[in-house]
Amino acid sequence: MSSSTTTQERPLGLDPEGTVHVSHDHHELGFLRKYIFSVDHKVIGIQFMLTGFVTLLVGGLLAMGIRWQLAFPWTEMPLIGKVLFPETGGVATPEGYTMLFTMHGTVMIFFVIIPLLTGAFGNFLIPLMIGAPDMAFPKLNMLGYWFWWPGIVLIAMAFGAEGGGPAAGWTAYPPLSTVEAAAPGSLSGQNLWLLSLTFVGVSSMMGAVNYVTTIVKMRAPGMTLFRMPLSIWGLLISALLQLFALPVLTAASFMQLFDRVFDSGFFTPPDVVINGQRPEELGAASGGHPILWQHLFWFYSHPAVYIMVLPAMGFVSDIIAVHGRKPIFGYKPMAYSMAGIAGLGFIVWGHHMFMSGMNPTVGLVFMTATIMIALPSAVKVFNWLGTLWGSRINLTTPMLFACAFVSMFIIGGLSGIWMASTPVDIYIHDTYIIVAHFHYVVFAGSVLGIFASIYHWFPKMFGRMMNETLGKIHFVGTFITTNAVFYMMHQLGIAGLMRRTADPYAYETYAHLQPLNQFISYSAFALLGFQIFFVVNFFHSIWWGKRVGRNPWKANSLEWETPSPPGHGNFDKQVEVYRGPYEFSSPEIEEDFWPQAAKV
Amino acid sequence: MSLLKSFFFRVFISALFLAVPILGVWTFVTADDHGWWFPENVSSYGGEIDYLFNVILTMVAITFVLTEVVLVYCLFWYSQKRDSKATFSHGSHTLEMIWTAVPALLLVFIAFSQMGAWNAVKIDMPDGTEADEPYSPDRPMMEVYASQFDWRARYPDEEGNFDGMDVVETPYDMYVPVDTKVVFRLISRDVLHSFFVPKFRLKQDAVPGMEIPVWFEATAVGEYDLICAELCGWGHYKMAGKVHVLPQDEYDAWLAGAREELRSNGSLD
Ligand code: HEM
Ligand SMILES: [Cu+2]
Ligand SMILES: [Cu+2]
């Protein structure tokens, strides 16, 4: 990677005078080329975003189904019940409930968070923020979006698969997931699930190759690595994680598919008798080991949880600096700690397997590494607080969401320490404490970070502002209900409640937890309800929002040098970078911001 | 926004963020009154696990409150309209050193303080060498079989054989003596399951193809919920069992009676 002060190569698409080759008024592209099969990174980013909203709604409705069942087990589910469980008149079935949480997790992780963070914002922001006219491989970029679609179609088909949808959890542990007799939903549903994930993986891979290449090769003159906004650092590191980890998941998925279709037996141990049948009798090979899948799966999926948060950490850092009018406190420690999280992230996967039957001595090694990964997370929190200290905060909607990210990431990061501690994890593993933990980091962290980013970059995307009043109502409602839903899950977990339990109240241990679960469910319904303010605001503002100029937030980074929205080719003038992205409130100049591309 | 309106908005937002640590701590403090806290512990090592949970809770709670309060302070104080610019600072090497080194030490301390308890539960099995260790992984008190969707305990015959005619099998309910280090082998016949007795603070996955040794020592007579803690299919939620902890003499009598019944009937009913 080059770290010289100026990048020698001229960004693609700029001729020696620095004017853009392909300008938007050059030739009008047809509707299909412009909005559907576009190779423009901005259009592709927005395609990812709009598609992601739809999948987010689907994932959210599935969550409401889970919450309904936990609050009022085996009663008729309003609205979605009739669609999901037509045979029973809208009452969840046990296998249907299993499918609900399997699909909720799958949709949210592979079809919402990763595509929104990397697909939508990675695409939209990378070329703009580093001063490039487009991605390094625009056609590959378009393919990346279109390879996502077979994944969406396959996962949608899986809902209606013969015997019910996939029902082995998003973690798909064999033999439940590999032996057809083990689960009704593991007929064709699980095969579709595996194929779908493969397409999503290929799509992510195309994106990741593009992001890394673009960031390494196409930075504007003067944009050194340590002048890149932290958003770019987050996106770069998560793309590297994808490149190293995804092949393992893809290989593992194929092994599982082979086990299912060709009876290869990678994960089938000897001596199992499932539903009265031995796999050997059905022609399956055996001699494999179910724990092998867990190693392969978590070798991908632990880094994946950081893929799901590092970009959001970057966005939130940028938003806090802009709306706090203050330089990032400890820019380099911020970048290094992201790299530290990524590096350590590859040696901690075993913390998901402390109870799995893995050699307990190995557990001690994974425990130590995992506890240490809380360190870079802590450093990031301290630096965010350091940035806020002495700032001049504008309480805009993006700033409120960004601060909410910090507030809630603290909770999610801290609860990680309990789970990393092996003896404590004996009790809390797979209880609702785990559910609370990962929702605090993935929902309260990443999703609120995504909201912050949408409010912040919407003016650049559409040339108009979102409405601040609606935005603030959305914020307040989301903040309160998110905490009501997920904080109380710690309490369920401490009381011992297991996740993935369709009807816990039959157990003496859990009987008294139903009122608390009802409270959580009501809060969850309200949380979904408050999103209406966002949807209305978003679509109203696309057409009727207040028009803005290039730089409505008075920010420094390069995307704000372009027209809002930027035309094809992005920059209508040559950009050169003279300083880092966080020169806010500098005493050297009158203004409280100093754009990266301003010569003086 | 008018000055007054913006003042109230600042106060409101700060109160919202301040509610997180206040209500957060309050929830934990009052949790026990609502049954939102640990169920009572009845195992020899459970107390240690609860203690470690609480040690981490203390450290985590202090960090949580401090960081959230600083966040609220910044949100309130620095959102005031001012004529001066923000502090122009790119960071502080000293502060970075402090807030890297101090948490690092605390985290290393946490890691090391866990190892003893983990060893005791999962690594150093009772091996039958001490006087109070009648069972060991080689000579377990019982085998527990998990399968979709039931639990089955198997007690060996007097010679310790698990494959003879005199093996007592009990579905769903298992019987163990109190104040004794019970060692058993955990086996799955089909998919993954997990043996979870909340009041023992004990959890261990059952894996087909493996025989995993597990031990516990119950400290109080009673009946305790055994819950499957690993998704095992549609009936996972109802894969319930009961562990009956009996005084030693009642346990002996129960086992003898069961063997007797087995010999006379050819089966238990
Ligand atoms: C402070 C750093 C963190 C630590 C020490 C930590 C630790 C852990 C541990 C030990 C588990 C396994 C618990 C169990 O199953 O018994 C876990 C689960 C999980 N963590 Fe974290 N974590 C941290 C940060 C994060 C972040 C940043 C994310 C995502 C953005 C995340 C997402 C998850 C998810 C999704 C699971 C549950 C997976 C599943 O079983 O379905 N964690 N974490
Ligand atoms: Cu992990
Ligand atoms: Cu189960």
Short mmCIF file of N, CA, C and O in Angstrom, two decimals, chain B residues 18-115:
data_model
loop_
_atom_site.label_atom_id
_atom_site.label_comp_id
_atom_site.label_asym_id
_atom_site.label_seq_id
_atom_site.Cartn_x
_atom_site.Cartn_y
_atom_site.Cartn_z
N LEU B 18 -29.49 10.45 29.97
CA LEU B 18 -29.18 10.19 31.37
C LEU B 18 -30.04 9.06 31.92
O LEU B 18 -29.63 8.32 32.82
N ALA B 19 -31.24 8.93 31.35
CA ALA B 19 -32.13 7.86 31.82
C ALA B 19 -31.50 6.49 31.60
O ALA B 19 -31.80 5.55 32.35
N VAL B 20 -30.61 6.37 30.63
CA VAL B 20 -30.04 5.05 30.34
C VAL B 20 -29.23 4.53 31.53
O VAL B 20 -29.53 3.44 32.04
N PRO B 21 -28.23 5.27 32.03
CA PRO B 21 -27.54 4.72 33.20
C PRO B 21 -28.43 4.66 34.44
O PRO B 21 -28.32 3.71 35.22
N ILE B 22 -29.31 5.63 34.63
CA ILE B 22 -30.12 5.62 35.86
C ILE B 22 -31.06 4.43 35.87
O ILE B 22 -31.04 3.60 36.78
N LEU B 23 -31.87 4.32 34.82
CA LEU B 23 -32.79 3.19 34.78
C LEU B 23 -32.03 1.88 34.65
O LEU B 23 -32.45 0.85 35.18
N GLY B 24 -30.90 1.93 33.96
CA GLY B 24 -30.11 0.71 33.81
C GLY B 24 -29.65 0.16 35.14
O GLY B 24 -29.82 -1.02 35.43
N VAL B 25 -29.10 1.03 35.97
CA VAL B 25 -28.64 0.58 37.28
C VAL B 25 -29.83 0.18 38.14
O VAL B 25 -29.82 -0.86 38.81
N TRP B 26 -30.88 1.00 38.09
CA TRP B 26 -32.06 0.72 38.91
C TRP B 26 -32.65 -0.66 38.57
O TRP B 26 -33.05 -1.42 39.44
N THR B 27 -32.68 -0.98 37.28
CA THR B 27 -33.21 -2.29 36.88
C THR B 27 -32.42 -3.42 37.52
O THR B 27 -33.00 -4.37 38.04
N PHE B 28 -31.11 -3.29 37.53
CA PHE B 28 -30.30 -4.36 38.12
C PHE B 28 -30.48 -4.40 39.64
O PHE B 28 -30.54 -5.48 40.22
N VAL B 29 -30.56 -3.22 40.25
CA VAL B 29 -30.66 -3.20 41.71
C VAL B 29 -31.97 -3.82 42.18
O VAL B 29 -32.01 -4.55 43.17
N THR B 30 -33.05 -3.55 41.45
CA THR B 30 -34.35 -4.05 41.90
C THR B 30 -34.72 -5.38 41.26
O THR B 30 -35.80 -5.90 41.50
N ALA B 31 -33.82 -5.92 40.43
CA ALA B 31 -34.18 -7.11 39.65
C ALA B 31 -34.66 -8.26 40.52
O ALA B 31 -35.62 -8.95 40.19
N ASP B 32 -34.00 -8.43 41.65
CA ASP B 32 -34.31 -9.59 42.48
C ASP B 32 -35.77 -9.57 42.94
O ASP B 32 -36.40 -10.61 43.06
N ASP B 33 -36.29 -8.37 43.19
CA ASP B 33 -37.68 -8.27 43.66
C ASP B 33 -38.66 -8.78 42.63
O ASP B 33 -39.78 -9.15 42.96
N HIS B 34 -38.27 -8.73 41.35
CA HIS B 34 -39.21 -9.11 40.30
C HIS B 34 -38.96 -10.52 39.78
O HIS B 34 -39.62 -10.94 38.85
N GLY B 35 -37.97 -11.19 40.35
CA GLY B 35 -37.61 -12.50 39.80
C GLY B 35 -36.82 -12.37 38.53
O GLY B 35 -36.78 -13.29 37.72
N TRP B 36 -36.17 -11.23 38.34
CA TRP B 36 -35.34 -11.03 37.14
C TRP B 36 -33.88 -11.22 37.48
O TRP B 36 -33.01 -10.60 36.92
N TRP B 37 -33.61 -12.06 38.46
CA TRP B 37 -32.24 -12.29 38.86
C TRP B 37 -31.99 -13.79 38.85
O TRP B 37 -32.90 -14.55 38.53
N PHE B 38 -30.76 -14.20 39.15
CA PHE B 38 -30.43 -15.62 39.13
C PHE B 38 -31.41 -16.44 39.96
O PHE B 38 -31.75 -16.05 41.07
N PRO B 39 -31.81 -17.59 39.44
CA PRO B 39 -32.52 -18.51 40.32
C PRO B 39 -31.54 -18.99 41.40
O PRO B 39 -30.32 -18.92 41.21
N GLU B 40 -32.09 -19.44 42.50
CA GLU B 40 -31.24 -19.85 43.63
C GLU B 40 -30.20 -20.87 43.16
O GLU B 40 -30.46 -21.65 42.24
N ASN B 41 -29.03 -20.83 43.76
CA ASN B 41 -27.97 -21.75 43.36
C ASN B 41 -27.93 -22.95 44.29
O ASN B 41 -27.94 -22.80 45.50
N VAL B 42 -27.90 -24.16 43.72
CA VAL B 42 -27.82 -25.35 44.56
C VAL B 42 -26.68 -26.26 44.12
O VAL B 42 -26.80 -27.47 44.21
N SER B 43 -25.59 -25.68 43.62
CA SER B 43 -24.47 -26.57 43.31
C SER B 43 -23.21 -26.06 43.97
O SER B 43 -23.12 -24.89 44.36
N SER B 44 -22.24 -26.93 44.09
CA SER B 44 -21.02 -26.57 44.83
C SER B 44 -20.24 -25.49 44.11
O SER B 44 -19.65 -24.63 44.74
N TYR B 45 -20.25 -25.51 42.78
CA TYR B 45 -19.45 -24.48 42.09
C TYR B 45 -20.28 -23.29 41.62
O TYR B 45 -19.72 -22.32 41.15
N GLY B 46 -21.60 -23.36 41.76
CA GLY B 46 -22.45 -22.27 41.27
C GLY B 46 -22.15 -20.94 41.95
O GLY B 46 -22.19 -19.88 41.33
N GLY B 47 -21.83 -21.02 43.26
CA GLY B 47 -21.55 -19.78 44.00
C GLY B 47 -20.38 -19.03 43.40
O GLY B 47 -20.40 -17.80 43.27
N GLU B 48 -19.36 -19.77 42.99
CA GLU B 48 -18.17 -19.17 42.40
C GLU B 48 -18.54 -18.48 41.07
O GLU B 48 -18.06 -17.38 40.76
N ILE B 49 -19.40 -19.12 40.30
CA ILE B 49 -19.81 -18.54 39.01
C ILE B 49 -20.59 -17.25 39.24
O ILE B 49 -20.35 -16.23 38.60
N ASP B 50 -21.52 -17.29 40.22
CA ASP B 50 -22.29 -16.08 40.52
C ASP B 50 -21.36 -14.98 41.01
O ASP B 50 -21.53 -13.80 40.67
N TYR B 51 -20.37 -15.39 41.81
CA TYR B 51 -19.44 -14.39 42.34
C TYR B 51 -18.66 -13.73 41.20
O TYR B 51 -18.54 -12.51 41.13
N LEU B 52 -18.17 -14.54 40.26
CA LEU B 52 -17.42 -13.97 39.13
C LEU B 52 -18.32 -13.07 38.29
O LEU B 52 -17.89 -12.01 37.82
N PHE B 53 -19.56 -13.49 38.12
CA PHE B 53 -20.51 -12.63 37.39
C PHE B 53 -20.59 -11.27 38.08
O PHE B 53 -20.54 -10.22 37.45
N ASN B 54 -20.69 -11.31 39.40
CA ASN B 54 -20.85 -10.06 40.14
C ASN B 54 -19.59 -9.21 40.14
O ASN B 54 -19.68 -7.98 40.13
N VAL B 55 -18.42 -9.85 40.17
CA VAL B 55 -17.17 -9.08 40.08
C VAL B 55 -17.15 -8.32 38.76
O VAL B 55 -16.91 -7.10 38.72
N ILE B 56 -17.45 -9.03 37.67
CA ILE B 56 -17.45 -8.36 36.37
C ILE B 56 -18.55 -7.31 36.34
O ILE B 56 -18.35 -6.20 35.84
N LEU B 57 -19.70 -7.64 36.93
CA LEU B 57 -20.81 -6.67 36.96
C LEU B 57 -20.36 -5.37 37.61
O LEU B 57 -20.65 -4.28 37.11
N THR B 58 -19.62 -5.48 38.72
CA THR B 58 -19.18 -4.26 39.40
C THR B 58 -18.29 -3.43 38.50
O THR B 58 -18.49 -2.22 38.34
N MET B 59 -17.31 -4.08 37.87
CA MET B 59 -16.39 -3.33 37.02
C MET B 59 -17.11 -2.75 35.82
O MET B 59 -16.90 -1.59 35.43
N VAL B 60 -18.00 -3.55 35.26
CA VAL B 60 -18.73 -3.11 34.08
C VAL B 60 -19.67 -1.96 34.44
O VAL B 60 -19.80 -0.99 33.70
N ALA B 61 -20.32 -2.06 35.61
CA ALA B 61 -21.28 -1.03 35.99
C ALA B 61 -20.58 0.30 36.20
O ALA B 61 -21.08 1.36 35.78
N ILE B 62 -19.41 0.28 36.82
CA ILE B 62 -18.68 1.53 37.03
C ILE B 62 -18.32 2.16 35.69
O ILE B 62 -18.55 3.35 35.45
N THR B 63 -17.77 1.35 34.79
CA THR B 63 -17.41 1.86 33.46
C THR B 63 -18.63 2.40 32.74
O THR B 63 -18.59 3.48 32.13
N PHE B 64 -19.71 1.65 32.83
CA PHE B 64 -20.97 2.03 32.16
C PHE B 64 -21.43 3.39 32.66
O PHE B 64 -21.66 4.32 31.87
N VAL B 65 -21.53 3.54 33.98
CA VAL B 65 -22.05 4.80 34.52
C VAL B 65 -21.12 5.96 34.18
O VAL B 65 -21.56 7.01 33.72
N LEU B 66 -19.82 5.76 34.36
CA LEU B 66 -18.88 6.85 34.08
C LEU B 66 -18.95 7.30 32.63
O LEU B 66 -19.08 8.50 32.34
N THR B 67 -18.88 6.34 31.70
CA THR B 67 -18.87 6.75 30.30
C THR B 67 -20.20 7.38 29.90
O THR B 67 -20.22 8.39 29.19
N GLU B 68 -21.30 6.82 30.37
CA GLU B 68 -22.60 7.39 29.98
C GLU B 68 -22.76 8.81 30.57
O GLU B 68 -23.32 9.69 29.92
N VAL B 69 -22.26 9.00 31.78
CA VAL B 69 -22.40 10.32 32.39
C VAL B 69 -21.54 11.34 31.64
O VAL B 69 -21.98 12.48 31.40
N VAL B 70 -20.35 10.97 31.24
CA VAL B 70 -19.53 11.88 30.46
C VAL B 70 -20.25 12.23 29.15
O VAL B 70 -20.29 13.39 28.72
N LEU B 71 -20.85 11.23 28.53
CA LEU B 71 -21.58 11.47 27.29
C LEU B 71 -22.72 12.46 27.52
O LEU B 71 -22.89 13.42 26.75
N VAL B 72 -23.46 12.28 28.60
CA VAL B 72 -24.58 13.18 28.88
C VAL B 72 -24.07 14.59 29.17
O VAL B 72 -24.61 15.59 28.68
N TYR B 73 -22.99 14.66 29.94
CA TYR B 73 -22.41 15.97 30.25
C TYR B 73 -22.06 16.70 28.95
O TYR B 73 -22.41 17.86 28.76
N CYS B 74 -21.37 16.00 28.05
CA CYS B 74 -20.99 16.63 26.77
C CYS B 74 -22.23 17.06 26.00
O CYS B 74 -22.29 18.17 25.47
N LEU B 75 -23.20 16.15 25.94
CA LEU B 75 -24.40 16.46 25.16
C LEU B 75 -25.09 17.71 25.70
O LEU B 75 -25.57 18.54 24.95
N PHE B 76 -25.13 17.84 27.02
CA PHE B 76 -25.82 19.00 27.58
C PHE B 76 -24.95 20.26 27.49
O PHE B 76 -25.34 21.29 26.97
N TRP B 77 -23.74 20.15 27.98
CA TRP B 77 -22.91 21.34 28.17
C TRP B 77 -22.43 21.91 26.84
O TRP B 77 -22.43 23.11 26.63
N TYR B 78 -22.02 21.05 25.94
CA TYR B 78 -21.41 21.55 24.71
C TYR B 78 -22.42 21.78 23.59
O TYR B 78 -22.05 22.13 22.48
N SER B 79 -23.70 21.55 23.88
CA SER B 79 -24.69 21.87 22.85
C SER B 79 -25.22 23.29 23.05
O SER B 79 -26.09 23.74 22.31
N GLN B 80 -24.69 23.98 24.04
CA GLN B 80 -25.06 25.37 24.25
C GLN B 80 -24.49 26.22 23.11
O GLN B 80 -23.39 25.97 22.63
N LYS B 81 -25.28 27.23 22.68
CA LYS B 81 -24.75 28.14 21.65
C LYS B 81 -23.64 28.99 22.25
O LYS B 81 -23.81 29.57 23.31
N ARG B 82 -22.50 29.05 21.59
CA ARG B 82 -21.41 29.88 22.10
C ARG B 82 -20.78 30.63 20.95
O ARG B 82 -20.87 30.21 19.79
N ASP B 83 -20.10 31.68 21.26
CA ASP B 83 -19.42 32.44 20.22
C ASP B 83 -18.05 31.86 19.91
O ASP B 83 -17.56 31.98 18.79
N SER B 84 -17.45 31.23 20.90
CA SER B 84 -16.10 30.70 20.67
C SER B 84 -16.17 29.40 19.89
O SER B 84 -17.20 28.73 19.82
N LYS B 85 -15.04 29.04 19.29
CA LYS B 85 -14.96 27.78 18.56
C LYS B 85 -14.73 26.63 19.52
O LYS B 85 -14.39 26.82 20.69
N ALA B 86 -14.87 25.41 19.00
CA ALA B 86 -14.57 24.22 19.81
C ALA B 86 -13.08 24.17 20.12
O ALA B 86 -12.28 24.81 19.44
N THR B 87 -12.74 23.39 21.14
CA THR B 87 -11.33 23.18 21.46
C THR B 87 -10.65 22.53 20.26
O THR B 87 -11.13 21.51 19.75
N PHE B 88 -9.55 23.10 19.81
CA PHE B 88 -8.88 22.53 18.65
C PHE B 88 -7.81 21.56 19.13
O PHE B 88 -6.69 21.96 19.45
N SER B 89 -8.17 20.29 19.23
CA SER B 89 -7.21 19.31 19.73
C SER B 89 -7.35 18.04 18.92
O SER B 89 -8.46 17.58 18.63
N HIS B 90 -6.22 17.47 18.55
CA HIS B 90 -6.25 16.22 17.79
C HIS B 90 -6.00 15.01 18.67
O HIS B 90 -5.83 13.92 18.18
N GLY B 91 -5.96 15.24 19.98
CA GLY B 91 -5.77 14.10 20.86
C GLY B 91 -4.65 14.33 21.84
O GLY B 91 -4.03 15.39 21.86
N SER B 92 -4.45 13.34 22.66
CA SER B 92 -3.43 13.46 23.69
C SER B 92 -2.75 12.12 23.86
O SER B 92 -3.41 11.11 24.13
N HIS B 93 -1.46 12.11 23.68
CA HIS B 93 -0.71 10.87 23.78
C HIS B 93 -0.84 10.29 25.18
O HIS B 93 -1.05 9.09 25.36
N THR B 94 -0.74 11.17 26.19
CA THR B 94 -0.81 10.70 27.58
C THR B 94 -2.14 10.02 27.85
O THR B 94 -2.19 8.92 28.40
N LEU B 95 -3.23 10.70 27.44
CA LEU B 95 -4.54 10.09 27.69
C LEU B 95 -4.67 8.75 26.99
O LEU B 95 -5.18 7.78 27.55
N GLU B 96 -4.18 8.69 25.74
CA GLU B 96 -4.28 7.41 25.03
C GLU B 96 -3.56 6.31 25.79
O GLU B 96 -4.05 5.19 25.90
N MET B 97 -2.37 6.66 26.30
CA MET B 97 -1.62 5.65 27.06
C MET B 97 -2.42 5.21 28.28
O MET B 97 -2.53 4.02 28.57
N ILE B 98 -3.00 6.19 28.98
CA ILE B 98 -3.73 5.84 30.21
C ILE B 98 -4.93 4.97 29.88
O ILE B 98 -5.12 3.90 30.46
N TRP B 99 -5.72 5.43 28.89
CA TRP B 99 -6.93 4.63 28.68
C TRP B 99 -6.72 3.42 27.81
O TRP B 99 -7.66 2.71 27.47
N THR B 100 -5.49 3.15 27.44
CA THR B 100 -5.19 1.82 26.90
C THR B 100 -4.65 0.93 28.01
O THR B 100 -5.08 -0.21 28.17
N ALA B 101 -3.73 1.47 28.80
CA ALA B 101 -3.05 0.63 29.79
C ALA B 101 -3.99 0.21 30.92
O ALA B 101 -4.01 -0.96 31.31
N VAL B 102 -4.78 1.15 31.45
CA VAL B 102 -5.62 0.80 32.60
C VAL B 102 -6.65 -0.29 32.25
O VAL B 102 -6.71 -1.32 32.93
N PRO B 103 -7.43 -0.09 31.18
CA PRO B 103 -8.34 -1.19 30.84
C PRO B 103 -7.60 -2.48 30.51
O PRO B 103 -8.09 -3.58 30.84
N ALA B 104 -6.43 -2.37 29.89
CA ALA B 104 -5.69 -3.59 29.56
C ALA B 104 -5.40 -4.38 30.83
O ALA B 104 -5.61 -5.59 30.89
N LEU B 105 -4.93 -3.67 31.87
CA LEU B 105 -4.63 -4.37 33.12
C LEU B 105 -5.89 -4.99 33.71
O LEU B 105 -5.88 -6.15 34.14
N LEU B 106 -6.97 -4.21 33.72
CA LEU B 106 -8.21 -4.75 34.28
C LEU B 106 -8.66 -5.99 33.52
O LEU B 106 -9.08 -6.99 34.10
N LEU B 107 -8.53 -5.94 32.18
CA LEU B 107 -9.00 -7.06 31.37
C LEU B 107 -8.12 -8.30 31.61
O LEU B 107 -8.63 -9.42 31.72
N VAL B 108 -6.81 -8.08 31.72
CA VAL B 108 -5.94 -9.22 32.01
C VAL B 108 -6.31 -9.81 33.36
O VAL B 108 -6.42 -11.03 33.53
N PHE B 109 -6.58 -8.92 34.33
CA PHE B 109 -7.01 -9.40 35.64
C PHE B 109 -8.28 -10.24 35.52
O PHE B 109 -8.39 -11.34 36.07
N ILE B 110 -9.24 -9.74 34.75
CA ILE B 110 -10.50 -10.49 34.59
C ILE B 110 -10.20 -11.87 33.99
O ILE B 110 -10.65 -12.89 34.49
N ALA B 111 -9.38 -11.86 32.93
CA ALA B 111 -9.10 -13.14 32.26
C ALA B 111 -8.50 -14.14 33.24
O ALA B 111 -8.94 -15.29 33.32
N PHE B 112 -7.51 -13.69 34.02
CA PHE B 112 -6.86 -14.65 34.90
C PHE B 112 -7.76 -15.08 36.04
O PHE B 112 -7.70 -16.23 36.47
N SER B 113 -8.63 -14.17 36.48
CA SER B 113 -9.47 -14.56 37.61
C SER B 113 -10.52 -15.59 37.22
O SER B 113 -11.18 -16.17 38.07
N GLN B 114 -10.72 -15.82 35.92
CA GLN B 114 -11.74 -16.79 35.50
C GLN B 114 -11.21 -18.22 35.48
O GLN B 114 -11.98 -19.17 35.49
N MET B 115 -9.88 -18.34 35.38
CA MET B 115 -9.36 -19.65 34.97
C MET B 115 -9.61 -20.74 36.01
O MET B 115 -9.92 -21.87 35.67
#
